[in-house]
Short mmCIF file of C-alpha atoms in Angstrom, two decimals:
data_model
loop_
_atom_site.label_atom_id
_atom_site.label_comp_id
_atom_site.label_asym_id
_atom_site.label_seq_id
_atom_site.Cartn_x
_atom_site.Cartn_y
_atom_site.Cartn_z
CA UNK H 10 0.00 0.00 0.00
CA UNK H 11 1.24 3.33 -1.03
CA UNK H 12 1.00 6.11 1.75
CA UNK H 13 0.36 9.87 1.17
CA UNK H 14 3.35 11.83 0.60
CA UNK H 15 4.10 14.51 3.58
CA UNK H 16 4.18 17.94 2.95
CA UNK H 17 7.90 18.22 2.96
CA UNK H 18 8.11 15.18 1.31
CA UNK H 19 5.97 16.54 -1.34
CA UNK H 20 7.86 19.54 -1.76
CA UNK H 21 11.13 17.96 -2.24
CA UNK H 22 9.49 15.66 -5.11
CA UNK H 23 8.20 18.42 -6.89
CA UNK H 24 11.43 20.25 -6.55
CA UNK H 25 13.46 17.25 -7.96
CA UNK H 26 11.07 17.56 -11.10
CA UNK H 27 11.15 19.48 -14.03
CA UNK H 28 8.00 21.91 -15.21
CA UNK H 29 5.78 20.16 -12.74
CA UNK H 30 3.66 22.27 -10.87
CA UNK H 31 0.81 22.06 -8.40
CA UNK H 32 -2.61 21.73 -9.32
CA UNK H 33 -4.89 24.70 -8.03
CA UNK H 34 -6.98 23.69 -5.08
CA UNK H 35 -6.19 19.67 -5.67
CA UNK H 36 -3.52 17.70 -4.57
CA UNK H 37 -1.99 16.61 -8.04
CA UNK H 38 0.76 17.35 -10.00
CA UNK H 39 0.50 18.57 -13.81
CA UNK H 40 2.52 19.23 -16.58
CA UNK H 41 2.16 19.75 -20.59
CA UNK H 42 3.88 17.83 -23.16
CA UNK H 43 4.67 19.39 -26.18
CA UNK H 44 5.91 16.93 -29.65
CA UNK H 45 6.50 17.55 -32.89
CA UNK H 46 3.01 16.41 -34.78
CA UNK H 47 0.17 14.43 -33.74
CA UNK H 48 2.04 10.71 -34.38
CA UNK H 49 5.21 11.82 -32.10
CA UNK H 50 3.11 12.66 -29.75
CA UNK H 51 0.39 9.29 -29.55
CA UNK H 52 3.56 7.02 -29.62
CA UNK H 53 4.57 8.87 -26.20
CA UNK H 54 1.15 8.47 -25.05
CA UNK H 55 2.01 4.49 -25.89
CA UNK H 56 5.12 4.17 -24.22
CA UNK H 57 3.70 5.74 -20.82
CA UNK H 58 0.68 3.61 -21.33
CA UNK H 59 2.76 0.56 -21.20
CA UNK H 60 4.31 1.82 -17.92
CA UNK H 61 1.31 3.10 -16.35
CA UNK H 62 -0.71 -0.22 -16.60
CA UNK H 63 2.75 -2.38 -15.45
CA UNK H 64 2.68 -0.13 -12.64
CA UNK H 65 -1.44 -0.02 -12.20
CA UNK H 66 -1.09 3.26 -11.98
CA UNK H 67 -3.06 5.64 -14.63
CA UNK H 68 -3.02 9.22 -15.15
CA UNK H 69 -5.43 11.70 -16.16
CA UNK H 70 -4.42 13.14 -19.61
CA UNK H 71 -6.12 15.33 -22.80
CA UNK H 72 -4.56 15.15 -25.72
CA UNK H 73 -5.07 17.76 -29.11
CA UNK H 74 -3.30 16.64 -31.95
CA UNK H 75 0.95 17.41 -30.35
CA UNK H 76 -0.25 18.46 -26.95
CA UNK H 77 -0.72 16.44 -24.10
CA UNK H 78 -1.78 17.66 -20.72
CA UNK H 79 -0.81 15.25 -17.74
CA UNK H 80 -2.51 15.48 -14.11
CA UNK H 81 -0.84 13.26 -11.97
CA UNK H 82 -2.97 11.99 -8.44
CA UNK H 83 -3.31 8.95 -6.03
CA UNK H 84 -7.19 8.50 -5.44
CA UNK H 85 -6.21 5.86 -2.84
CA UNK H 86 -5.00 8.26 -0.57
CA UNK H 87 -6.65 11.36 -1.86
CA UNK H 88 -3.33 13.03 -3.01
CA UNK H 89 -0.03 12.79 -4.12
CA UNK H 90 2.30 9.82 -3.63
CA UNK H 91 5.36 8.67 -4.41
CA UNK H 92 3.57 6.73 -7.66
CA UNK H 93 3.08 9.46 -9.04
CA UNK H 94 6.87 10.98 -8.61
CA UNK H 95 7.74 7.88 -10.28
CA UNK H 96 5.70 8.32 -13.12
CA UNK H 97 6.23 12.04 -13.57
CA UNK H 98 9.85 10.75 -13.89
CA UNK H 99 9.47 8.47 -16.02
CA UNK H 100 7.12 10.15 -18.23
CA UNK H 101 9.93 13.13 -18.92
CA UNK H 102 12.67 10.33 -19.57
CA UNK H 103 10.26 9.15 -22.39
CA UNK H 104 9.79 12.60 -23.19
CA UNK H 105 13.69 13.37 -23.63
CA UNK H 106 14.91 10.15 -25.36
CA UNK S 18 -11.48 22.01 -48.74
CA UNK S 19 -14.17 20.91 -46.32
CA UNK S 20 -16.76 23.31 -45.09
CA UNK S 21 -18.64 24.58 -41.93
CA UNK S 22 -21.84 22.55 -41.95
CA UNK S 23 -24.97 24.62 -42.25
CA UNK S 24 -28.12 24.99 -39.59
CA UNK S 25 -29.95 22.17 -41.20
CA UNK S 26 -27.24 19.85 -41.91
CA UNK S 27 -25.98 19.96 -38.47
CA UNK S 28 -29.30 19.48 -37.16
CA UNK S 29 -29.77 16.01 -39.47
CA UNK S 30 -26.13 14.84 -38.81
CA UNK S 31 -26.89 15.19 -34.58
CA UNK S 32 -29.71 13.79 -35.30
CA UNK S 33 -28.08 10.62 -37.24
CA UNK S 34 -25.01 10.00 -33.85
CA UNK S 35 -26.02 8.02 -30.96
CA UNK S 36 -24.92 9.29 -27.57
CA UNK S 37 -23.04 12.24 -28.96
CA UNK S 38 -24.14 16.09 -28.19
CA UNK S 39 -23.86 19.64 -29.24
CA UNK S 40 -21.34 20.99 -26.43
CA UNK S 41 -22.62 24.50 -24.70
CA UNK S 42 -21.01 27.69 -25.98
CA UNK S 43 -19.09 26.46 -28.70
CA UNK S 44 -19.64 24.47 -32.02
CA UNK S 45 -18.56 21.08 -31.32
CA UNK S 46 -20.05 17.45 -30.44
CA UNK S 47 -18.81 15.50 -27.32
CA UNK S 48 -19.45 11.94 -26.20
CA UNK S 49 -17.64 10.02 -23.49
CA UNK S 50 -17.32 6.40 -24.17
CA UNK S 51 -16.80 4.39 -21.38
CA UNK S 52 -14.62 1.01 -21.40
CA UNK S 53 -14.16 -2.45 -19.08
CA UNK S 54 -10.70 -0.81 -17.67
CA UNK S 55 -7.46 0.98 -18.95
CA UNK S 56 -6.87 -1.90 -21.26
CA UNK S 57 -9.93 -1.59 -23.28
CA UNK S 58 -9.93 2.03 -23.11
CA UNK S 59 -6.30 2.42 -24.28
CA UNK S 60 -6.56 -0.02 -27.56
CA UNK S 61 -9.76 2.08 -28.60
CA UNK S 62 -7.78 5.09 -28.47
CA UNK S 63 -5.04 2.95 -30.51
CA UNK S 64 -7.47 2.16 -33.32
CA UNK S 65 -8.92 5.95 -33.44
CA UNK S 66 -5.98 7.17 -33.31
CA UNK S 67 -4.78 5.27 -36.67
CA UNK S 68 -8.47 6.35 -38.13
CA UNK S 69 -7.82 9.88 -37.52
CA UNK S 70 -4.33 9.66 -38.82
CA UNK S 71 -5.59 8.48 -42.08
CA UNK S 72 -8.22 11.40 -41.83
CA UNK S 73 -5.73 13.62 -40.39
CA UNK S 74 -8.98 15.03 -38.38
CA UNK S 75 -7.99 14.41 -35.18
CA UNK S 76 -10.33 14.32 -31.94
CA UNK S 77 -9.53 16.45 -28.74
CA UNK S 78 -10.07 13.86 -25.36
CA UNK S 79 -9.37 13.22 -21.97
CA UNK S 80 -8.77 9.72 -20.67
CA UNK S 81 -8.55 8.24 -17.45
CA UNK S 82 -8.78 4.90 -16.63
CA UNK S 83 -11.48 2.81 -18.05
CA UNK S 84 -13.29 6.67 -19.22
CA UNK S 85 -12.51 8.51 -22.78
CA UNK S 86 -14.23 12.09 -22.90
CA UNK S 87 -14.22 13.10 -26.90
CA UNK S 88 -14.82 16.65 -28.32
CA UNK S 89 -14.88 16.91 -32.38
CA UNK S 90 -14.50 20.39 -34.18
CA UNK S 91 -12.93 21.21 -37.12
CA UNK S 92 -10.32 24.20 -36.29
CA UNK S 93 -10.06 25.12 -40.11
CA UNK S 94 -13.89 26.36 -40.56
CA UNK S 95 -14.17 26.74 -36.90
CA UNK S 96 -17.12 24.58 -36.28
CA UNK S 97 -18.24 21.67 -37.20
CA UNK S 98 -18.14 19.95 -40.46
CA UNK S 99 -18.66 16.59 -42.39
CA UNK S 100 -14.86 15.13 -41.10
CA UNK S 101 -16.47 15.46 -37.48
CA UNK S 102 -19.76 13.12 -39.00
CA UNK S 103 -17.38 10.83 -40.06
CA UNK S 104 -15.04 10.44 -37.00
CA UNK S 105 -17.89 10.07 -34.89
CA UNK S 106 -19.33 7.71 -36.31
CA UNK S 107 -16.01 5.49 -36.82
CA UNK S 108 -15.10 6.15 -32.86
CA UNK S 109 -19.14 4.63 -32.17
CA UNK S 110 -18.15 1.85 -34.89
CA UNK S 111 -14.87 0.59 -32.93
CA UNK S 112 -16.58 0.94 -29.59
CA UNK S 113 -19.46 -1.11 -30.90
CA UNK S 114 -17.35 -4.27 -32.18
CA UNK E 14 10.93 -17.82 -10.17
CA UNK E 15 8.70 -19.42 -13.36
CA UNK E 16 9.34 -23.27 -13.44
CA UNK E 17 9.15 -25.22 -16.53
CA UNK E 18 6.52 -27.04 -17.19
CA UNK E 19 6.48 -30.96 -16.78
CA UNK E 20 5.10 -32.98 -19.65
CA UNK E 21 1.62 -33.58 -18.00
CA UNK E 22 1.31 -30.28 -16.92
CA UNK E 23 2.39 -29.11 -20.41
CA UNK E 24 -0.37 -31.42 -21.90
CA UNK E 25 -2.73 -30.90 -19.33
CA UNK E 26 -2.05 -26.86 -20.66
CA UNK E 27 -2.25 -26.95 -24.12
CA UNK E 28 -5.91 -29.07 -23.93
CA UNK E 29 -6.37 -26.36 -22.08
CA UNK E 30 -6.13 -23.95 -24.66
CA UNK E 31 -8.29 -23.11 -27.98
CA UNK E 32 -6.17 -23.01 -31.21
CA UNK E 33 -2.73 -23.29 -29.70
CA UNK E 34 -0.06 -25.66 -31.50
CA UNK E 35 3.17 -26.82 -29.97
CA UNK E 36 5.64 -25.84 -32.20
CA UNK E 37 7.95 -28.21 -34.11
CA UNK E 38 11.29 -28.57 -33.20
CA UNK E 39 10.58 -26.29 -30.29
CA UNK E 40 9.28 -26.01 -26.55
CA UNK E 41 7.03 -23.34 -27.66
CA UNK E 42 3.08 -23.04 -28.43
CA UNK E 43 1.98 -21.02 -31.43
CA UNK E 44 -1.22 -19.79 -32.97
CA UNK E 45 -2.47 -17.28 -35.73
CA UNK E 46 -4.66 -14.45 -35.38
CA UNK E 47 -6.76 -12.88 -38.15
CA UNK E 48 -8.69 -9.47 -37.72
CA UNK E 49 -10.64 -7.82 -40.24
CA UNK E 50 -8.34 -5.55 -41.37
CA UNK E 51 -5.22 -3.81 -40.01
CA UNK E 52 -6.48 -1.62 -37.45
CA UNK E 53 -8.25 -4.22 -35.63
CA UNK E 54 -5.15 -6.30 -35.66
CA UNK E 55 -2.90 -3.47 -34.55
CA UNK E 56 -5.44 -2.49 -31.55
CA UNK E 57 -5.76 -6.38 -30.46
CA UNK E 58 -1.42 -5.98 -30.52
CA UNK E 59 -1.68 -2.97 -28.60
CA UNK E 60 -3.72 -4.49 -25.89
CA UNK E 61 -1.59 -7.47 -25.92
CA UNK E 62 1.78 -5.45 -25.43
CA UNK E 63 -0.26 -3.46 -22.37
CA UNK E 64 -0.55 -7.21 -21.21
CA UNK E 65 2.56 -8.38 -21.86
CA UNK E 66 4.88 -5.84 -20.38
CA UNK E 67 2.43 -6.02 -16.93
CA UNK E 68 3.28 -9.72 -17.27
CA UNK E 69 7.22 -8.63 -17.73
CA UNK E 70 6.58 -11.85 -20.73
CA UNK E 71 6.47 -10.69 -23.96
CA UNK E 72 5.63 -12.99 -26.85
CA UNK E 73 7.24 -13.24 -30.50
CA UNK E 74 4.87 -12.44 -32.75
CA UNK E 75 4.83 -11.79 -36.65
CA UNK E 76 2.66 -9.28 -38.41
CA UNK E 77 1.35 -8.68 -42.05
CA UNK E 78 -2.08 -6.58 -42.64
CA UNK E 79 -4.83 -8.54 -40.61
CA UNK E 80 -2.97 -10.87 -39.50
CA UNK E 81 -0.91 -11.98 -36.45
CA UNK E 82 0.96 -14.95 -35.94
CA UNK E 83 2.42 -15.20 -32.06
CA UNK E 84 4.48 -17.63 -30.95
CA UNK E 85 5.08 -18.19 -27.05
CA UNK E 86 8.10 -19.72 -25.03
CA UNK E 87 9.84 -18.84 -21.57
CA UNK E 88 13.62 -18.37 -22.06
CA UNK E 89 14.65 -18.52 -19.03
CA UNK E 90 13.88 -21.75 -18.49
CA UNK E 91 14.55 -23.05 -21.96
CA UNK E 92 10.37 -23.88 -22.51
CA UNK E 93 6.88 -23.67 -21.71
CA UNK E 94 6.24 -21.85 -18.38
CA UNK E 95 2.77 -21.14 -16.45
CA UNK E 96 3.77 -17.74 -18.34
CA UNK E 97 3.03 -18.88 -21.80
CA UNK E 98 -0.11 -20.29 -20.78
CA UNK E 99 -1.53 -17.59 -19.07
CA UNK E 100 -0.82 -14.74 -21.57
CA UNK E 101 -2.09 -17.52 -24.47
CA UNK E 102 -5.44 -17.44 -22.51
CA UNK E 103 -5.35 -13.56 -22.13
CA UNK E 104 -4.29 -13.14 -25.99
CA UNK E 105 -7.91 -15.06 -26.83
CA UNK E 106 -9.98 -13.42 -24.25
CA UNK E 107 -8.75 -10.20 -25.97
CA UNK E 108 -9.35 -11.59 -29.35
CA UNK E 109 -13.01 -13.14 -28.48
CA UNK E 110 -14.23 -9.31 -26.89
CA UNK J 17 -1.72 3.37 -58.73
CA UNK J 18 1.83 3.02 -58.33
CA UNK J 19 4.18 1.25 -60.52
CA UNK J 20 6.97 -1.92 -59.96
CA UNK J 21 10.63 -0.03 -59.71
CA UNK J 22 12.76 -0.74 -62.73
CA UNK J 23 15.78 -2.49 -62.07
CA UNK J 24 17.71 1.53 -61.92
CA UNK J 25 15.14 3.04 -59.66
CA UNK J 26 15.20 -0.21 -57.97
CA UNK J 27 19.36 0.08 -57.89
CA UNK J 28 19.18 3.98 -56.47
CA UNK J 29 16.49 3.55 -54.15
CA UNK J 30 18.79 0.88 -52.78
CA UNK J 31 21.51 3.06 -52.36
CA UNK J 32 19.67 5.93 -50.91
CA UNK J 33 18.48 3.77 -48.01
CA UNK J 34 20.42 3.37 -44.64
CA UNK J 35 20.68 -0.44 -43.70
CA UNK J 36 18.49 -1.97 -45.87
CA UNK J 37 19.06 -5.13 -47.75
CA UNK J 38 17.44 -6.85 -50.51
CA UNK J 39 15.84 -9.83 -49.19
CA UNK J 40 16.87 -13.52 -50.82
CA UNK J 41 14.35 -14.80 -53.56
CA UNK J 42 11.37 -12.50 -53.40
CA UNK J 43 11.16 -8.94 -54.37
CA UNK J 44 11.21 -7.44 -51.23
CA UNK J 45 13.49 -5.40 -49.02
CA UNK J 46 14.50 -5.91 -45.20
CA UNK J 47 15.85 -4.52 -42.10
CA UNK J 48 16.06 -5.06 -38.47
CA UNK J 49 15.33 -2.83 -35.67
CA UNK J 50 16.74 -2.68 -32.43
CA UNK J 51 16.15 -0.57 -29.34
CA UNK J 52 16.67 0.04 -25.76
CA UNK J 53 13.83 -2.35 -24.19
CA UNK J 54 10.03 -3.57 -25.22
CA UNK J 55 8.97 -0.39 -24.33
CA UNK J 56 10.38 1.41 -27.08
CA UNK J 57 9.98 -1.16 -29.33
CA UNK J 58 6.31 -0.95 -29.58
CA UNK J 59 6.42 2.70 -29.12
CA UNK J 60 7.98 3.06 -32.69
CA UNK J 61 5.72 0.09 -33.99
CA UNK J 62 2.58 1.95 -33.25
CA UNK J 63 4.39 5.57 -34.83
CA UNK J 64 5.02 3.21 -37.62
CA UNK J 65 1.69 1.59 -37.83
CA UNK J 66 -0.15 5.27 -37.65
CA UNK J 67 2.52 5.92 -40.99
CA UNK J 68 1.43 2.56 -42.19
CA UNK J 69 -2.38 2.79 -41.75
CA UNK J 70 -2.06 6.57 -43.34
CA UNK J 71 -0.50 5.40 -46.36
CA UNK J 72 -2.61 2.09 -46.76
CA UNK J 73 0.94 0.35 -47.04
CA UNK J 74 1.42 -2.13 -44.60
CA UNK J 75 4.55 -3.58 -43.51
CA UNK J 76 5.37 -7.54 -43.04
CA UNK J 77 7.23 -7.21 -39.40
CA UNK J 78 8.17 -9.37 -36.69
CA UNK J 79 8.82 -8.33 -32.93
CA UNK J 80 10.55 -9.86 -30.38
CA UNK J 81 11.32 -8.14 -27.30
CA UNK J 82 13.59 -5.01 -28.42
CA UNK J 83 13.92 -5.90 -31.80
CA UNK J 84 11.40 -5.46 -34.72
CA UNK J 85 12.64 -7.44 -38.08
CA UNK J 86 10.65 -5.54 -41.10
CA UNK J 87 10.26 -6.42 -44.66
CA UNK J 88 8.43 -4.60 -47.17
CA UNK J 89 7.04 -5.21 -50.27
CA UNK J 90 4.35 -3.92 -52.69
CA UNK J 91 2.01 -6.92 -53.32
CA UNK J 92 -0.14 -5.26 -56.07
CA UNK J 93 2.60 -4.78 -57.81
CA UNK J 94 4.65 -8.03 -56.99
CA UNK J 95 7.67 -6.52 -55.95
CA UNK J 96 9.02 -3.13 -54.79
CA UNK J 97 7.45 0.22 -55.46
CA UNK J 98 7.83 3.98 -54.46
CA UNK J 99 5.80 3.28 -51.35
CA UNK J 100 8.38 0.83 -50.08
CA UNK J 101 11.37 3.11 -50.32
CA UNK J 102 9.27 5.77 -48.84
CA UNK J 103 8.01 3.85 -45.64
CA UNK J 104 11.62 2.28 -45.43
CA UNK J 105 12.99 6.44 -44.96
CA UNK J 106 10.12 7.36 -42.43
CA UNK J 107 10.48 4.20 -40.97
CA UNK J 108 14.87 5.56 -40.46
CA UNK J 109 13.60 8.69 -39.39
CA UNK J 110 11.25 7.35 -36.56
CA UNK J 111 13.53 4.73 -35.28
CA UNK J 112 16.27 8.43 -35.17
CA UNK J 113 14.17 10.65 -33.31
#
């Protein structure tokens, strides 16, 4: 079982991420991917599809054609954990290579 | 070129989609199609994806988990025309089968 | 740690199964899979990989059009594992829904 | 409807293609893929089926694990056409990006 992170705990995650930010009045984490064209950026969506199901762990995204707008939360514990650090991270190492 | 569908053929092609509606303050349809779990959700998205490719009409959504919310417009006329007809009715097709 | 199968447990698997071969020459099942066209083959592979990489057991598996030809076998044991059998049965429920 | 390369076009589309090989007996040509894990296999699979799918030319490919063995062919025309050599360079410039 995955706990809720603590509040310094959750500010030290979102500090060791990049273009994160807090979600207004929730406790998520969001960030927008921008590719190239609408097939760079559905093969992304693939890859962290393939990770988000091995880790049962899904997050809340809209996509328009290169654009893809991540929210990242734990409804288990009504907020962030450290799932979703790992899947912010691993999301923007998909997003890089 | 495609074109901005008129009062009365917007009215008939509404009238011909099942589930889908006119979305409030701006000229687009919506539907959300809901799935068994991420699985089933994600390989619909998959096969519309490669249908709107082909089209290169592609939808606006939001997924999470088993849940796809769709909104169809066509940017170039700004509104909605005959490629929005067409994708909705592939997107019910693949749900359907 | 997967175990090999034994040979009654191996036979007792594959009448299990609906459509599977053993392979010749090989400690490996196999079976075809035909869609009706690509895009219903390509979603049924996308829900498979989803599968798969959950599993960490990912099949070999040969694609042309509507077609699909996946072949099954646990290397690190040199055979057929529980593995095999389990993602065979998932790969039809997939392909029956 | 496209047309069977003559044996020059066939000889310079050859040449202008990075790791490509004629394939033994049949009028095809062939090249394997590899990347970093599963994950990114299928990632450029599904960029290359959305290509695919776009183009109505399919490819003949086989996956295992990181690797993705493609051949390509025109079968209308019994042997290689414009289409091939074309998928073969977007098919470089996904697996580069």
């Amino acid at each position: 079982m995955v706990d809720k992170l603590g509040d310094d705990e959750r500010a030290a995650a979102l500090a060791g991420l990049d273009g994160w930010t807090a979600v207004e009045g929730r406790d998520a984490i969001a960030k927008t991917f921008t590719f190239k064209d609408f097939n760079a950026a559905f093969g992304w969506m693939t890859r962290a599809a393939l990770i988000a199901e091995a880790m049962n762990h899904h997050p809340e995204w809209f996509n328009v054609w290169n654009r893809v707008e991540v929210t990242l939360s734990t409804h288990d514990v009504g907020g962030l954990s450290a799932l979703d650090i790992e899947l912010a991270k691993r999301m923007d190492a998909l997003a890089g290579g």
